[in-house]
Amino acid sequence: MATVLVASNRGPVSYVLGEDGSLDARRGGGGLISGLSALSSQDSLWVCAALGEGDREAVRRGVGEPGTRMLDIAPDVYADAYNGIANSVLWFLHHHLYDIPREPVFDAEFRRRWESYRSYNRAFTEALAAEAAEGAAVLVQDYHLALVPGQLRELRPDLRIGHFTHTPWGSSAYLRMLPDDIREELLWGMLGADELGFHTWGWASTFIGGAAIDSADGTAQGSLRSEDLWRGVEHRRRGGPKRRTRVSAYPLGVDGEELRALAHRPEVDERLAGLREEVGDRKTIVRVDRTELSKNILRGLLAYRELLTTHPEWRDRVVHLASAYPSRQDLATYREYTAAVAELAGKINAEFGTAEWQPVLVSVQDDFTRSLAAYRLADVALVNPVRDGMNLVAKEIPVVSEAGCALVLSREAGAYEELREDALTVNPFDVTETAEALHTALSMPASERADRSKRLAAAATALPPQRWFLNQLEALRGN
């Protein structure tokens, strides 16, 4: 039985099924996987979903990594839960992305998909309940599994349960769009945890505020200690006993040493040489994002076009290196957005480009090596999401940039709370302000840019992934 358990939609390994029937295991990356490397597989278990046919075949064959349990959830249930609810409803609510005159519509089809989401969460709950030792610590990850804490509390009240949300938390105005019974189920699922974690106090406070508003429905009552070192929600459900859930902020940072090592591998050096040849002696504005609707790539490109229009002195003196990784291409809205990014980049190149200068070098491929090379080359980093839980790119580029970079940062990124003193901060909807911030960043003296970048890098590495995870585990055990 495991004494520490982690639950997430995506696990640390995935399997690819070869034409000859072989299974190829591939390790994942990212802050969560890096953070959980602090655990010993002897007493820990990571529960995740089988995401594709290779994963499902691995489950059927009994193939697996030590310390990992992969759940083979029915493909139609998984599709409804993951795309139909998690990515098409909860993501849109938390990021405030709905086109309100048209969306959302909560009809019978939504409720059918919600039942799949409930079943998907239940599969994780039952696996965790079966594998956890008495009094074990369980750390549940993200909006995909928002119901697990409440479900697990009912099955195993002895467990210490934590939940971390890697996105923002939707405002009460957005959350109250949900049908009342669904909103109550979502909130109660979260409040089954002993501790809820968010990237920033801003998102934590939004959750507490929404829980307090819902106290009018008899769901929860918010409480706050003035010293800001502890925040929590005291709650009861339909006359049951009172419980208290602590709400905390853990601003995930980057492992500077590991990131620099990755950025100086031979293949990155080779890619950097190619980018230098394309860019020449011009300055660079770098952005790296998934083509996710909240990342605001289109307004970023519009700001760059306005920069070239209102400050023509930058023509042929700057190149915008934009990496836009395809995201959720099984959803039409995301396919259309990806196409719009490529189209706008093409229009800017057609309007301003010359035989010697291409203003935008855009890549819509998932190419981490290119991104690291661009990080090293960055004079200016553009990070302008309309709403973001953290945004690690804002932390990664200053750590890797060789000459030091100026950071143009949206005030709606979670990273804003830590980096705003040394960034040029903008309203992500204000294209003109963003264009002027880009001009200021490009005009910044090299010494000032380097000094700001050093301070940004120090803030970015203050809570690296392993420490981020261990802080949560220690708080949960001591709660």
Coordinates of C-alpha atoms in Angstrom, one line a residue:
M1 CA 0.0 0.0 0.0
A2 CA 1.3 3.5 -0.9
T3 CA 1.8 6.2 1.7
V4 CA 2.0 9.0 -0.9
L5 CA -0.3 9.0 -4.0
V6 CA -0.6 11.4 -6.9
A7 CA -3.5 11.5 -9.3
S8 CA -3.4 13.3 -12.7
N9 CA -4.9 12.9 -16.1
R10 CA -1.5 12.5 -17.8
G11 CA 1.2 10.3 -16.1
P12 CA 4.9 10.2 -16.2
V13 CA 5.1 7.8 -19.1
S14 CA 3.2 7.0 -22.3
Y15 CA 3.4 4.0 -24.6
V16 CA 3.5 3.9 -28.4
L17 CA 2.3 0.7 -30.1
G18 CA 4.6 -0.3 -33.0
E19 CA 3.5 -2.0 -36.2
D20 CA 5.1 -5.2 -35.0
G21 CA 3.1 -5.0 -31.8
S22 CA 6.0 -3.7 -29.6
L23 CA 5.4 -1.1 -27.0
D24 CA 7.8 1.8 -26.7
A25 CA 7.8 3.7 -23.4
R26 CA 8.4 7.4 -23.5
R27 CA 9.0 9.6 -20.5
G28 CA 7.2 12.8 -20.1
G29 CA 8.5 16.2 -19.0
G30 CA 7.2 19.3 -17.3
G31 CA 7.1 20.8 -13.8
L32 CA 4.8 18.1 -12.3
I33 CA 7.0 15.2 -13.4
S34 CA 10.1 17.0 -12.3
G35 CA 8.6 17.8 -8.9
L36 CA 7.5 14.3 -8.3
S37 CA 11.0 12.9 -8.9
A38 CA 11.5 13.8 -5.3
L39 CA 9.4 10.8 -4.3
S40 CA 10.7 7.2 -3.8
S41 CA 8.7 4.7 -5.9
Q42 CA 8.9 2.3 -3.0
D43 CA 6.2 4.0 -1.0
S44 CA 4.5 6.2 -3.7
L45 CA 2.1 5.6 -6.5
W46 CA 1.1 7.8 -9.4
V47 CA -2.4 7.1 -10.8
C48 CA -3.1 8.4 -14.3
A49 CA -5.3 7.7 -17.3
A50 CA -4.4 5.6 -20.4
L51 CA -4.5 8.3 -23.1
G52 CA -4.2 6.3 -26.3
E53 CA -4.2 2.9 -27.8
G54 CA -0.5 2.3 -26.8
D55 CA -1.4 3.1 -23.2
R56 CA -4.5 0.9 -23.2
E57 CA -2.5 -2.0 -24.7
A58 CA 0.1 -1.6 -22.0
V59 CA -2.6 -1.9 -19.4
R60 CA -4.1 -5.0 -21.1
R61 CA -0.6 -6.6 -21.1
G62 CA 0.2 -5.7 -17.6
V63 CA 3.1 -3.5 -18.7
G64 CA 3.9 -0.6 -16.5
E65 CA 6.5 1.5 -14.7
P66 CA 7.2 0.9 -11.0
G67 CA 5.1 3.3 -8.9
T68 CA 2.6 4.0 -11.7
R69 CA -0.9 2.7 -12.2
M70 CA -2.6 3.5 -15.5
L71 CA -6.4 3.4 -15.7
D72 CA -8.0 2.0 -18.9
I73 CA -11.2 4.2 -18.9
A74 CA -13.6 3.5 -21.7
P75 CA -12.7 5.7 -24.7
D76 CA -16.1 7.3 -25.0
V77 CA -16.3 8.1 -21.3
Y78 CA -12.8 9.6 -21.4
A79 CA -13.6 11.7 -24.5
D80 CA -16.7 13.1 -22.9
A81 CA -15.0 13.8 -19.7
Y82 CA -11.7 15.2 -21.1
N83 CA -12.9 17.1 -24.2
G84 CA -16.6 17.5 -23.5
I85 CA -16.3 18.8 -19.9
A86 CA -12.7 19.5 -18.7
N87 CA -11.5 21.3 -21.9
S88 CA -14.8 22.6 -23.3
V89 CA -16.5 23.7 -20.0
L90 CA -14.2 23.9 -17.0
W91 CA -11.2 25.4 -19.0
F92 CA -13.5 28.0 -20.6
L93 CA -15.0 28.9 -17.2
H94 CA -11.7 29.3 -15.4
H95 CA -10.1 31.3 -18.2
H96 CA -13.2 33.4 -18.9
L97 CA -13.2 32.5 -22.6
Y98 CA -16.9 32.1 -23.4
D99 CA -18.5 34.0 -26.3
I100 CA -21.3 35.0 -23.9
P101 CA -24.1 35.7 -26.5
R102 CA -23.6 32.2 -27.8
E103 CA -22.0 30.1 -25.1
P104 CA -22.3 28.3 -22.8
V105 CA -25.4 26.1 -23.3
F106 CA -26.1 23.6 -20.6
D107 CA -28.6 21.2 -22.0
A108 CA -29.3 17.4 -21.9
E109 CA -26.1 16.7 -23.9
F110 CA -24.0 18.6 -21.3
R111 CA -25.6 16.6 -18.5
R112 CA -24.8 13.3 -20.3
R113 CA -21.2 14.4 -20.6
W114 CA -21.1 15.5 -17.0
E115 CA -22.1 12.0 -16.0
S116 CA -19.0 10.8 -17.9
Y117 CA -16.9 13.3 -16.1
R118 CA -18.3 12.1 -12.8
S119 CA -17.6 8.4 -13.8
Y120 CA -14.0 9.4 -14.9
N121 CA -13.4 11.0 -11.5
R122 CA -14.9 8.0 -9.8
A123 CA -12.5 5.6 -11.6
F124 CA -9.6 7.6 -10.1
T125 CA -11.3 7.7 -6.7
E126 CA -11.8 4.0 -6.5
A127 CA -8.2 3.3 -7.6
L128 CA -6.8 5.7 -5.0
A129 CA -9.0 4.3 -2.2
A130 CA -7.9 0.8 -3.0
E131 CA -4.1 1.6 -3.1
A132 CA -3.8 4.0 -0.2
A133 CA -2.4 2.9 3.1
E134 CA -4.1 4.1 6.3
G135 CA -3.6 7.8 6.7
A136 CA -1.8 8.2 3.4
A137 CA -1.3 11.6 1.7
V138 CA -3.1 11.9 -1.7
L139 CA -2.3 14.8 -4.0
V140 CA -4.8 15.3 -6.8
Q141 CA -3.9 17.4 -9.8
D142 CA -6.0 19.9 -11.7
Y143 CA -9.4 20.6 -13.1
H144 CA -9.8 17.2 -14.8
L145 CA -10.1 15.7 -11.3
A146 CA -12.1 18.3 -9.4
L147 CA -14.6 15.8 -8.0
V148 CA -12.0 13.3 -6.7
P149 CA -11.4 14.9 -3.2
G150 CA -15.1 14.9 -2.3
Q151 CA -15.6 11.4 -3.6
L152 CA -12.5 10.1 -1.9
R153 CA -13.4 11.8 1.4
E154 CA -16.6 9.7 1.5
L155 CA -14.8 6.4 0.8
R156 CA -11.6 7.0 2.9
P157 CA -12.1 9.7 5.6
D158 CA -8.7 8.6 7.1
L159 CA -6.7 10.1 4.2
R160 CA -5.0 13.4 3.9
I161 CA -6.2 14.8 0.6
G162 CA -4.8 17.7 -1.3
H163 CA -5.8 19.2 -4.7
F164 CA -3.7 21.6 -6.8
T165 CA -5.3 23.6 -9.6
H166 CA -2.8 24.5 -12.4
T167 CA -5.2 27.0 -14.0
P168 CA -6.8 30.1 -12.7
W169 CA -10.0 29.7 -10.8
G170 CA -13.1 31.2 -12.4
S171 CA -14.8 34.2 -10.9
S172 CA -18.1 33.7 -9.1
A173 CA -19.9 35.4 -12.0
Y174 CA -18.5 32.7 -14.4
L175 CA -18.9 29.7 -12.0
R176 CA -22.5 30.7 -11.4
M177 CA -23.3 30.1 -15.1
L178 CA -23.2 26.4 -14.2
P179 CA -26.5 24.8 -13.3
D180 CA -26.9 25.1 -9.5
D181 CA -26.6 21.4 -8.8
I182 CA -23.5 21.0 -11.0
R183 CA -21.8 24.0 -9.4
E184 CA -22.5 22.6 -5.9
E185 CA -21.1 19.2 -6.9
L186 CA -18.0 20.9 -8.3
L187 CA -17.4 23.0 -5.3
W188 CA -18.1 20.2 -2.9
G189 CA -15.7 18.0 -4.8
M190 CA -13.0 20.5 -4.3
L191 CA -13.9 21.1 -0.6
G192 CA -13.4 17.4 0.1
A193 CA -9.7 18.2 0.3
D194 CA -7.8 19.1 3.4
E195 CA -5.8 21.5 1.4
L196 CA -6.3 23.3 -1.9
G197 CA -3.3 24.7 -3.8
F198 CA -3.2 27.4 -6.4
H199 CA -0.3 29.1 -8.2
T200 CA -1.1 32.5 -6.7
W201 CA -3.0 34.1 -3.8
G202 CA -5.1 35.8 -6.5
W203 CA -6.5 32.6 -7.7
A204 CA -6.8 31.2 -4.2
S205 CA -8.7 34.3 -3.1
T206 CA -11.0 34.0 -6.1
F207 CA -11.9 30.4 -5.0
I208 CA -12.5 31.6 -1.4
G209 CA -14.6 34.4 -2.6
G210 CA -16.8 32.1 -4.7
A211 CA -17.2 29.7 -1.8
A212 CA -18.3 32.5 0.4
I213 CA -20.9 33.7 -2.1
D214 CA -22.2 30.1 -2.3
S215 CA -22.7 30.1 1.4
A216 CA -26.0 31.7 0.6
D217 CA -27.0 28.4 -0.8
G218 CA -25.9 26.6 2.3
T219 CA -22.9 25.1 0.6
A220 CA -19.9 26.8 2.2
Q221 CA -18.8 29.6 4.5
G222 CA -15.5 31.4 3.9
S223 CA -13.1 32.4 6.6
L224 CA -9.9 34.4 6.3
R225 CA -7.1 35.2 8.8
S226 CA -5.9 38.7 8.4
E227 CA -2.2 37.9 8.5
D228 CA -2.5 36.3 5.0
L229 CA -0.4 33.3 6.1
W230 CA -3.4 31.0 6.2
R231 CA -6.6 31.1 4.3
G232 CA -9.4 28.6 4.5
V233 CA -13.0 27.7 3.9
E234 CA -15.2 26.3 6.7
H235 CA -18.1 24.4 5.2
R236 CA -20.8 21.9 5.7
R237 CA -23.2 20.1 3.4
R238 CA -26.9 19.9 4.0
G239 CA -26.6 19.8 7.8
G240 CA -23.5 17.5 7.9
P241 CA -20.5 18.1 10.3
K242 CA -18.4 21.2 9.7
R243 CA -15.0 20.7 8.0
R244 CA -12.3 23.2 7.2
T245 CA -10.3 23.2 4.0
R246 CA -7.1 25.2 3.9
V247 CA -6.4 27.2 0.8
S248 CA -2.8 28.0 -0.1
A249 CA -0.6 29.4 -2.8
Y250 CA 2.4 27.6 -4.2
P251 CA 3.9 29.6 -7.1
L252 CA 5.7 26.9 -9.2
G253 CA 9.1 27.9 -10.4
V254 CA 11.7 26.4 -12.7
D255 CA 14.9 24.4 -12.0
G256 CA 17.5 26.8 -13.3
E257 CA 20.3 24.3 -13.4
E258 CA 18.3 21.6 -15.3
L259 CA 16.9 24.2 -17.7
R260 CA 20.3 25.6 -18.6
A261 CA 21.7 22.1 -19.1
L262 CA 18.9 21.3 -21.5
A263 CA 19.4 24.6 -23.3
H264 CA 23.1 23.9 -24.0
R265 CA 22.9 20.5 -25.5
P266 CA 24.6 20.0 -28.9
E267 CA 21.3 19.8 -30.8
V268 CA 20.2 23.2 -29.3
D269 CA 23.6 24.7 -30.2
E270 CA 23.0 23.6 -33.8
R271 CA 19.5 25.0 -33.9
L272 CA 20.7 28.3 -32.4
A273 CA 23.3 28.6 -35.1
G274 CA 20.5 28.3 -37.7
L275 CA 18.3 30.9 -36.0
R276 CA 21.3 33.3 -35.8
E277 CA 21.8 32.9 -39.5
E278 CA 18.1 33.7 -40.2
V279 CA 17.9 36.6 -37.7
G280 CA 21.3 38.2 -38.6
D281 CA 22.4 41.1 -36.4
R282 CA 18.8 42.1 -35.7
K283 CA 17.1 42.1 -32.2
T284 CA 14.6 39.4 -31.3
I285 CA 11.2 39.3 -29.7
V286 CA 10.5 35.7 -28.6
R287 CA 7.3 34.0 -27.6
V288 CA 6.6 30.3 -27.0
D289 CA 3.1 29.1 -26.4
R290 CA 0.6 26.4 -27.2
T291 CA -2.0 27.6 -29.6
E292 CA -4.4 27.8 -26.7
L293 CA -7.1 30.4 -26.8
S294 CA -6.1 32.0 -23.5
K295 CA -2.5 32.6 -24.7
N296 CA -3.5 35.7 -26.7
I297 CA -1.2 35.0 -29.6
L298 CA -3.3 37.0 -32.1
R299 CA -3.2 40.2 -30.1
G300 CA 0.5 39.7 -29.6
L301 CA 0.9 39.6 -33.4
L302 CA -1.3 42.6 -33.8
A303 CA 0.9 44.5 -31.3
Y304 CA 4.0 43.6 -33.3
R305 CA 2.3 44.9 -36.4
E306 CA 1.4 48.1 -34.7
L307 CA 5.0 48.4 -33.5
L308 CA 6.3 48.2 -37.1
T309 CA 3.6 50.7 -38.1
T310 CA 4.1 53.4 -35.4
H311 CA 7.8 52.9 -35.0
P312 CA 9.1 52.3 -38.5
E313 CA 12.6 52.6 -37.2
W314 CA 12.4 49.0 -36.1
R315 CA 11.7 47.7 -39.6
D316 CA 14.5 45.4 -40.7
R317 CA 16.0 45.7 -37.2
V318 CA 13.9 43.2 -35.3
V319 CA 12.5 39.7 -35.9
H320 CA 9.6 38.1 -34.0
L321 CA 10.4 34.4 -33.2
A322 CA 7.0 32.9 -32.5
S323 CA 6.6 29.2 -31.5
A324 CA 3.0 28.2 -31.4
Y325 CA 2.6 24.5 -30.6
P326 CA -0.6 23.0 -31.8
S327 CA -3.0 22.3 -29.0
R328 CA -6.2 20.3 -28.7
Q329 CA -6.5 20.0 -32.5
D330 CA -9.4 17.6 -32.1
L331 CA -11.6 20.6 -31.1
A332 CA -12.7 22.8 -34.1
T333 CA -12.2 26.1 -32.1
Y334 CA -8.5 25.3 -31.6
R335 CA -7.9 24.3 -35.2
E336 CA -9.4 27.5 -36.3
Y337 CA -7.3 29.5 -33.9
T338 CA -4.1 27.8 -35.0
A339 CA -4.9 28.6 -38.6
A340 CA -5.7 32.2 -37.7
V341 CA -2.2 32.6 -36.1
A342 CA -0.5 31.3 -39.2
E343 CA -2.6 33.5 -41.4
L344 CA -1.9 36.7 -39.4
A345 CA 1.8 36.0 -39.3
G346 CA 1.7 35.6 -43.1
K347 CA -0.1 38.9 -43.5
I348 CA 2.5 40.8 -41.4
N349 CA 5.3 39.3 -43.5
A350 CA 3.6 40.2 -46.7
E351 CA 2.9 43.8 -45.5
F352 CA 6.4 44.6 -44.1
G353 CA 8.8 41.9 -45.3
T354 CA 11.6 42.5 -47.9
A355 CA 13.9 40.2 -49.8
E356 CA 16.4 40.4 -47.0
W357 CA 14.0 40.5 -43.9
Q358 CA 11.1 38.3 -42.8
P359 CA 9.5 40.1 -39.8
V360 CA 7.9 37.0 -38.3
L361 CA 9.4 33.5 -38.1
V362 CA 6.6 31.4 -36.9
S363 CA 6.7 27.7 -36.1
V364 CA 3.5 25.8 -35.5
Q365 CA 5.4 22.6 -34.7
D366 CA 5.9 21.1 -31.3
D367 CA 9.7 21.8 -31.3
F368 CA 11.2 22.1 -27.8
T369 CA 14.7 22.3 -29.2
R370 CA 13.8 25.3 -31.3
S371 CA 12.2 26.9 -28.3
L372 CA 15.2 26.6 -26.2
A373 CA 17.4 28.0 -28.9
A374 CA 15.0 31.0 -29.2
Y375 CA 15.2 31.4 -25.4
R376 CA 18.9 31.8 -25.6
L377 CA 18.6 34.3 -28.4
A378 CA 15.9 36.4 -26.8
D379 CA 16.3 40.2 -26.4
V380 CA 12.6 40.6 -25.5
A381 CA 10.2 38.0 -24.2
L382 CA 6.5 38.5 -25.0
V383 CA 4.1 36.8 -22.6
N384 CA 0.6 38.3 -22.9
P385 CA -2.1 35.8 -21.9
V386 CA -5.6 37.0 -21.2
R387 CA -5.7 34.7 -18.1
D388 CA -3.1 32.1 -17.0
G389 CA -2.6 30.1 -13.9
M390 CA 1.2 30.7 -13.9
N391 CA 2.9 30.7 -17.3
L392 CA 6.4 29.1 -16.9
V393 CA 7.6 30.6 -20.2
A394 CA 7.8 34.0 -18.4
K395 CA 10.1 32.4 -15.9
E396 CA 12.1 30.2 -18.3
I397 CA 13.3 32.8 -20.9
P398 CA 15.1 35.1 -18.4
V399 CA 16.9 32.0 -16.9
V400 CA 18.2 31.0 -20.4
S401 CA 18.6 34.2 -22.3
E402 CA 22.3 34.7 -23.0
A403 CA 22.4 38.5 -23.2
G404 CA 19.5 39.1 -20.8
C405 CA 16.0 39.8 -21.9
A406 CA 13.4 42.4 -21.2
L407 CA 10.1 40.8 -20.3
V408 CA 6.8 42.2 -21.6
L409 CA 4.2 40.5 -19.3
S410 CA 0.5 40.4 -19.0
R411 CA -0.9 41.5 -15.7
E412 CA -3.3 38.5 -16.0
A413 CA -0.6 35.9 -15.9
G414 CA 0.0 34.2 -12.6
A415 CA 3.7 34.9 -12.9
Y416 CA 2.8 38.7 -12.7
E417 CA 2.6 38.5 -8.9
E418 CA 6.3 37.5 -8.7
L419 CA 7.8 39.2 -11.7
R420 CA 6.0 42.5 -12.1
E421 CA 8.7 44.6 -10.4
D422 CA 11.2 43.8 -13.2
A423 CA 8.9 43.3 -16.1
L424 CA 7.1 45.7 -18.4
T425 CA 3.5 44.9 -17.6
V426 CA 0.6 45.3 -19.9
N427 CA -3.2 44.9 -20.2
P428 CA -3.4 41.9 -22.5
F429 CA -6.4 43.4 -24.4
D430 CA -4.6 46.7 -25.1
V431 CA -2.7 46.2 -28.3
T432 CA -1.4 49.8 -28.4
E433 CA 0.0 49.5 -24.9
T434 CA 1.6 46.2 -25.8
A435 CA 3.2 47.7 -28.9
E436 CA 4.6 50.6 -26.8
A437 CA 6.0 48.1 -24.3
L438 CA 7.7 46.2 -27.0
H439 CA 9.3 49.5 -28.2
T440 CA 10.4 50.3 -24.7
A441 CA 11.9 46.8 -24.3
L442 CA 13.7 47.0 -27.6
S443 CA 15.1 50.4 -26.7
M444 CA 16.2 49.4 -23.2
P445 CA 20.0 49.7 -22.6
A446 CA 21.8 46.4 -22.5
S447 CA 23.0 46.9 -18.9
E448 CA 19.5 47.5 -17.6
R449 CA 18.1 44.6 -19.6
A450 CA 20.8 42.3 -18.1
D451 CA 20.2 43.5 -14.6
R452 CA 16.4 43.0 -14.9
S453 CA 16.9 39.6 -16.3
K454 CA 19.1 38.5 -13.4
R455 CA 16.5 39.6 -10.9
L456 CA 13.7 37.9 -13.0
A457 CA 15.8 34.7 -13.1
A458 CA 16.2 34.8 -9.3
A459 CA 12.5 35.1 -8.7
A460 CA 11.8 32.4 -11.3
T461 CA 13.9 29.8 -9.6
A462 CA 12.8 30.6 -6.0
L463 CA 10.5 27.5 -5.8
P464 CA 11.7 24.8 -8.2
P465 CA 9.5 21.9 -8.9
Q466 CA 10.8 19.4 -6.3
R467 CA 10.6 22.0 -3.5
W468 CA 7.2 23.1 -4.8
F469 CA 5.9 19.5 -4.5
L470 CA 7.5 18.8 -1.2
N471 CA 6.2 22.0 0.4
Q472 CA 2.6 20.8 -0.5
L473 CA 3.3 17.3 0.9
E474 CA 4.7 18.6 4.1
A475 CA 1.8 21.1 4.6
L476 CA -0.7 18.3 3.9
R477 CA 0.9 15.9 6.4
G478 CA 1.0 18.7 9.0
N479 CA -2.5 20.1 8.3

